[in-house]
Structure formats: structure tokens, C-alpha cells
């Protein structure tokens, strides 16, 4: 079994008191208990009790995730699972917010001095309006969401998110919460060995967890992280500097950025798309196509489409839509993303889904391989169950390539 990583310290993380740490660790352990003890009970409950009852009442077997849900919501065990999951989610933010709130004045000053010492740009345009799909709900129950600003130079959302994501992922996204970025970088270097991006854009970067690995893999590239949340962008800029990196960050909408046509060789996002909307996604794909230079790559790492999994797994994952303030979570998994990418101008032969193996799983498998072959296989075969994952220990990636020829003809 993969050991859970402790979060790595850096100068922008709030110092938690003993009591705050206990609450945070309790929230994380409660999530672990739900995953390991409560979640496995749902399938037997469904097959042995709920499905037969559904058949008696409806005269047919449950066919899809909606049927499964109709039966399961009336079941006491499912209600216990769903309500405990919601409580754990609220608790992890509350526990993170306690130390963030106490440390906010000190860390605002720290962020200002780190940002002032950075050689990279921090762009926060006056009067920026975030889209309603981000500002109208506290997505995944994070109090205030990504955009709320209550004080000058506010970074509170960044402080809460950095710690909260570690608790949410129970450490399995690595010590710097950067497994998605690291896994996509590994994927690119293995599958596109000669691809050397000169400029890289990370859309919906939040606090830059996934952005930083690109700087490590491509130190000479000009890198930009953009997000619609002002507080998270300020935090990202300072956090990157605290980790020793000069990375440009801007408050900007991925639907309509201010960069020139063809400015980037690589445009990526990590778990951003499912927090947008059905109207925004086509615009974002078109914007990616506009921003890419000939030969460039668009890579979105996000939720696997529903049609890649069985109805029961669909039902389990769709609980995020119903109980975790993720309004677009299920709808996004039903979209034909390959068609959207083609409509945006990427040729059909140049668009595909693939799986980027999780860097932390590879790390654990390699470590275990040092012991015995059996223990290595055990780690490599373990399904990952912490959060937004593709079945089998990888992140689902949508990849589109902008051909060189098309641009030359145009
Ligand atoms: C789950 S977070 C992404 C996490 C981050 N990419 C990472 O890997 O750690 C989703 C982010 O997407 C941002 N977002 C949503 N819609 C956006 C848009 N149209 N343009 C830019 N950012 C957007 C949200 O503000 C939020 O910070």
C-alpha cells in the first residue's frame, strides 16, 4: 500500500497550531476511513439489497447510473456514506481556514515581499470579472471559492486551497500536491521526446501546484499560469518564489486570454474543465487552438468520460455533482470532448484520450521494486481512490496536436 505523503513545508504555508493540526489530521483520517471502510460497502448493498428491490418495484433491472441513484438514495447505508463524505469535506476546509485566517496578515506581507523579489510577472487587471460559473458557487464547498477578496492583497483562498487540497487528496498527490503536473510532464517527455516547448500556458492553475513541475522539466521555457481567481494568483506567484522559481501568473479567463495568436507551444490544464460550463468549454478549446503555434500541443488532464467506466462507478463519481457543489462535474463527463476539439479546429486524427500514469504511483512502485517483485506488483496494481482519477492509477488526458502543415497553408 502506498504510503501517504506529508505535505512539504514552504514559506507561504500557514503554521498550524497543535489543535489546528489535529483537526486537519482528523479531517484527512475521516476521508481515509470513508474511502477504506465505508465506500467498499456500497456495491454489496447495491447488488444484494437495492437492485432486487428496484426490480420488484419497477419490474426491470436498474439500467444506468440514474437508476442506481434512484434506488440508492433511499438506502440508510448510502445516506450514512453520503452525509459523512459531505461532513468530511466541510471539515477539511474549516480546519484549513482556521490557521489561514490566523496567519493571514503575516502571510500577506510575506507574499508581497516574495513577489517583489520575483523576476516573473504578476498581472492582476483592474475590474476583472470572473465568470459566474466560478463565482456563483463555492465549488467543492471551499468557503468563499477561488475569487472572494475581503481585504487588500487578499491571498486567503490560496492559503486555504493549498492545505485543503493536501487533506482532500490525503497526501496522494505528492508532498507538493503536484502529481498531475508531474505526471503530464512525464507523459510528454516519454511520448514526445523531441518536443521542447519554448512557451507554456497552464490554464486554471489556482495556486500553481501543477504549474511548478513544468518549470522543473523545462527550465528555459517562459511559463504562464492563469486563473480567474485573484487571491489564488497572488498566492501562486509568491508560492512559486518560495519554492525557488520565477513563474509568471495572471488573472485571466481561459475563454479569452490576452496573449497573441500562436504564442505558446504547449497549453495545458489540470482539473479545470469540469469547473467551467457547457458554454465555456467550446470557447476554451477554440482559445487553445488560437494560442498554439504550429506543431503545438493542447493537453487537458481532467475527469475521464462516463463512457469509459461501468454504471456503478459512474454513480459513485457523480455523487460529487449532487453533494459537493460541483455543478458541471457529471455534465462534463457526458460531453463529446473529441468532437469539441475538432470543432475548435484540431484535425480528427490529431485528437485523442490517453492515460498519464500517476507519478506518485510510479515512484512507489520503483521504491517497492527494491524489495521484492511481489511487493512491487502489489503497489503498481493498486487502484487509486483518493480523488479525481482515471481507473487504474492514471490521470485521463485529452491531447490535441496543431499540425504544422495546416498553419503553413493558412
Ligand atoms: C480544481 S482547480 C485547478 C487546480 C490546478 N490546475 C492544479 O492542478 O492544482 C480549478 C481552477 O480553474 C479555475 N477556472 C475555472 N474556470 C476558469 C476560466 N475560464 N479561466 C481560468 N481559470 C478558470 C478556477 O478558478 C480554479 O482555480
CSV table of N, CA and C in Angstrom, one decimal, residues 43 46-47 62-66 68 304-318 333 383 389 391:
chain,number,residue,atom,x,y,z
A,43,UNK,N,-21.2,-1.3,-2.9
A,43,UNK,CA,-21.5,-2.2,-4.0
A,43,UNK,C,-22.3,-3.4,-3.5
A,46,UNK,N,-25.7,-2.5,-2.9
A,46,UNK,CA,-26.5,-2.3,-4.2
A,46,UNK,C,-26.9,-3.7,-4.8
A,47,UNK,N,-25.9,-4.6,-4.9
A,47,UNK,CA,-26.3,-5.8,-5.6
A,47,UNK,C,-27.2,-6.7,-4.8
A,62,UNK,N,-32.1,-2.2,-12.7
A,62,UNK,CA,-31.5,-0.8,-12.9
A,62,UNK,C,-30.6,-0.8,-14.1
A,63,UNK,N,-30.7,0.2,-15.0
A,63,UNK,CA,-30.0,0.2,-16.3
A,63,UNK,C,-28.8,1.1,-16.3
A,64,UNK,N,-28.9,2.2,-15.6
A,64,UNK,CA,-27.8,3.2,-15.7
A,64,UNK,C,-27.5,3.8,-14.3
A,65,UNK,N,-26.6,4.8,-14.3
A,65,UNK,CA,-26.3,5.4,-13.0
A,65,UNK,C,-27.5,6.2,-12.4
A,66,UNK,N,-28.4,6.6,-13.2
A,66,UNK,CA,-29.6,7.3,-12.7
A,66,UNK,C,-30.5,6.4,-12.0
A,68,UNK,N,-29.5,3.6,-10.7
A,68,UNK,CA,-28.8,3.1,-9.4
A,68,UNK,C,-29.0,4.2,-8.3
A,304,UNK,N,-12.2,11.4,-16.4
A,304,UNK,CA,-12.5,10.5,-17.5
A,304,UNK,C,-14.0,10.6,-17.9
A,305,UNK,N,-14.3,10.5,-19.2
A,305,UNK,CA,-15.7,10.5,-19.6
A,305,UNK,C,-16.4,9.3,-19.0
A,306,UNK,N,-17.7,9.4,-18.8
A,306,UNK,CA,-18.5,8.4,-18.2
A,306,UNK,C,-18.5,7.1,-19.0
A,307,UNK,N,-18.4,7.2,-20.4
A,307,UNK,CA,-18.5,6.0,-21.2
A,307,UNK,C,-17.2,5.1,-21.1
A,308,UNK,N,-16.2,5.6,-20.3
A,308,UNK,CA,-15.0,4.7,-20.1
A,308,UNK,C,-15.2,3.9,-18.8
A,309,UNK,N,-16.4,4.0,-18.1
A,309,UNK,CA,-16.5,3.2,-16.9
A,309,UNK,C,-17.9,2.6,-16.8
A,310,UNK,N,-18.0,1.6,-15.8
A,310,UNK,CA,-19.3,0.9,-15.6
A,310,UNK,C,-20.3,1.8,-14.9
A,311,UNK,N,-21.6,1.5,-15.0
A,311,UNK,CA,-22.6,2.4,-14.4
A,311,UNK,C,-22.4,2.6,-12.9
A,312,UNK,N,-22.0,1.6,-12.2
A,312,UNK,CA,-21.9,1.7,-10.7
A,312,UNK,C,-20.7,2.8,-10.4
A,313,UNK,N,-19.6,2.7,-11.1
A,313,UNK,CA,-18.5,3.7,-10.9
A,313,UNK,C,-19.0,5.1,-11.3
A,314,UNK,N,-19.8,5.1,-12.3
A,314,UNK,CA,-20.3,6.4,-12.7
A,314,UNK,C,-21.2,7.0,-11.6
A,315,UNK,N,-22.0,6.2,-11.0
A,315,UNK,CA,-22.9,6.6,-9.9
A,315,UNK,C,-22.0,7.1,-8.7
A,316,UNK,N,-21.0,6.4,-8.4
A,316,UNK,CA,-20.2,6.8,-7.2
A,316,UNK,C,-19.5,8.1,-7.5
A,317,UNK,N,-18.9,8.3,-8.7
A,317,UNK,CA,-18.2,9.6,-9.0
A,317,UNK,C,-19.2,10.7,-9.1
A,318,UNK,N,-20.4,10.4,-9.6
A,318,UNK,CA,-21.4,11.5,-9.8
A,318,UNK,C,-21.9,12.1,-8.5
A,333,UNK,N,-18.6,15.1,-18.0
A,333,UNK,CA,-18.2,13.7,-18.4
A,333,UNK,C,-19.1,13.2,-19.5
A,383,UNK,N,-5.5,0.1,-7.2
A,383,UNK,CA,-6.3,1.2,-7.8
A,383,UNK,C,-6.2,2.4,-6.9
A,389,UNK,N,-9.5,10.7,-10.6
A,389,UNK,CA,-8.5,9.9,-11.1
A,389,UNK,C,-9.1,9.1,-12.3
A,391,UNK,N,-9.4,5.3,-13.9
A,391,UNK,CA,-9.3,4.0,-13.4
A,391,UNK,C,-7.9,3.4,-13.7
